[in-house]
XYZ file of C-alpha atoms in Angstrom:
168
model
C 93.841 99.800 99.922
C 94.006 96.564 101.951
C 94.881 93.317 99.790
C 92.139 91.036 99.095
C 91.157 88.918 101.777
C 89.816 84.926 101.735
C 87.137 83.714 104.232
C 87.900 80.077 104.187
C 85.189 78.256 106.032
C 85.091 74.662 108.262
C 81.747 73.787 108.091
C 79.418 73.125 111.404
C 76.279 73.694 112.858
C 77.471 73.663 116.308
C 80.657 75.139 114.881
C 81.591 76.364 112.472
C 85.752 77.114 111.631
C 86.214 80.626 109.898
C 89.400 82.164 109.163
C 90.530 85.023 107.478
C 93.974 85.522 105.438
C 95.541 87.966 102.658
C 98.240 88.621 101.033
C 100.644 91.115 100.265
C 103.525 91.147 98.333
C 103.298 87.131 97.892
C 103.202 86.768 101.239
C 99.974 84.867 103.413
C 99.085 87.031 106.757
C 96.902 85.704 109.347
C 93.500 88.759 109.180
C 91.703 86.803 112.034
C 90.403 83.172 112.698
C 87.193 81.692 115.226
C 84.639 79.630 115.457
C 80.923 81.164 115.576
C 78.708 78.382 117.574
C 75.281 77.625 118.494
C 73.659 76.687 121.922
C 73.027 72.735 121.294
C 69.294 73.416 123.120
C 68.145 75.510 119.530
C 66.166 74.303 117.135
C 68.300 73.669 114.158
C 65.823 76.735 111.928
C 67.235 79.098 114.901
C 70.722 77.325 114.979
C 70.759 78.133 110.988
C 69.604 81.943 111.845
C 72.541 82.383 114.592
C 75.102 81.570 112.156
C 73.410 83.022 108.907
C 73.923 86.329 111.097
C 77.091 85.732 112.479
C 78.345 85.115 108.937
C 76.549 88.352 107.345
C 78.584 90.229 110.163
C 82.005 88.778 109.487
C 81.460 89.178 105.829
C 80.243 93.552 106.948
C 83.348 93.724 109.315
C 86.473 91.652 107.468
C 84.938 91.938 103.617
C 86.772 89.043 102.223
C 87.093 89.228 97.931
C 86.322 85.433 98.114
C 85.201 82.514 99.804
C 86.209 78.656 100.453
C 84.895 76.262 102.223
C 84.794 72.523 102.465
C 83.570 70.352 100.591
C 81.501 67.779 102.194
C 83.324 64.561 103.361
C 80.193 61.304 103.793
C 81.440 59.010 106.842
C 79.067 57.124 108.758
C 76.819 59.268 110.494
C 74.214 60.284 108.110
C 72.993 62.616 110.804
C 75.700 64.726 110.669
C 75.934 64.758 107.022
C 72.909 66.301 106.679
C 73.522 68.894 109.396
C 76.735 69.796 108.112
C 75.360 70.180 104.899
C 72.679 73.073 105.905
C 75.560 74.611 107.816
C 77.551 74.613 104.736
C 74.501 76.473 102.556
C 73.153 78.928 105.042
C 77.268 79.725 104.469
C 76.317 79.000 100.461
C 73.937 82.356 100.563
C 75.887 84.440 102.855
C 78.427 85.022 100.429
C 76.020 84.372 97.008
C 74.026 87.670 98.919
C 77.278 90.085 100.038
C 78.392 88.693 95.763
C 81.496 86.763 97.510
C 82.646 84.083 94.905
C 82.641 80.934 96.328
C 85.302 77.949 96.035
C 84.945 74.558 97.313
C 87.328 71.703 97.944
C 87.506 68.324 98.951
C 89.153 67.438 102.020
C 91.764 65.784 99.863
C 92.556 69.078 97.848
C 93.604 70.805 100.757
C 95.555 67.921 102.564
C 97.637 67.923 99.387
C 97.908 72.504 98.762
C 99.563 72.628 102.598
C 100.976 69.501 103.082
C 101.938 68.172 99.801
C 99.980 64.959 99.911
C 96.473 63.924 100.606
C 97.470 61.310 103.205
C 97.935 64.213 105.651
C 96.737 64.083 109.243
C 94.456 66.502 111.066
C 97.919 67.550 112.839
C 100.194 68.169 110.333
C 97.901 70.370 108.766
C 98.005 72.743 111.083
C 101.559 72.725 111.816
C 101.682 73.717 107.812
C 98.881 76.979 108.515
C 101.263 77.749 111.413
C 105.150 77.822 109.602
C 102.975 79.210 106.750
C 101.378 82.347 108.333
C 104.938 82.004 110.633
C 102.675 81.618 114.095
C 104.285 81.620 116.978
C 101.368 78.104 117.550
C 98.895 76.656 116.047
C 95.616 79.048 115.909
C 93.270 76.609 118.104
C 90.766 75.647 118.136
C 91.082 72.794 115.553
C 87.905 73.830 113.498
C 89.340 78.227 113.095
C 92.452 75.994 111.854
C 90.355 74.010 109.291
C 88.910 76.146 108.299
C 92.382 79.061 107.972
C 93.803 75.723 105.827
C 91.020 75.779 103.503
C 91.533 79.818 102.690
C 95.284 79.250 102.309
C 93.914 76.756 100.037
C 91.972 78.998 98.210
C 94.798 81.790 97.874
C 96.873 78.919 96.426
C 94.660 77.652 93.713
C 92.929 81.023 92.947
C 96.360 81.727 90.211
C 95.661 78.911 88.542
C 91.757 79.003 88.239
C 92.858 82.858 86.890
C 94.566 81.220 84.513
C 92.635 78.439 83.439
C 89.476 81.404 83.119
C 91.302 83.045 80.889
C 92.159 80.793 78.320
C 88.384 79.359 77.760
């Protein structure tokens, strides 16, 4: 029996980071991570379909028990926010269809969970991913490291969420 696995997603249409961690005896281990990419020349609909199919393949291969996805951060570029939101929707659909519970985290929550404060920069969070998982190097590319950070955030938050649910 394998330990429960959590898949983390750093959403994007051109590049969607993913990372899978599992906890065994209170110790986190990196199972695998990477980036799903779509060619720039494809229509948006075709890119979303490719992401969906690739996510379904990851789900079948790794059988995660939970999914964690970063919430959308609204920057100045509305078009980017819309396409990232569409990619998030595809990920939410893939996990829901597979019966996997989905948990959403704001970037601030991920930073606080890993680095201890919400003002941490990307490099600090990625270094904490490396230290937490006892890796010799930060996972690459950055999108994959960010996805692993989201998965770790959920593993840290899950026990408290279970306690809250039990009290209700």
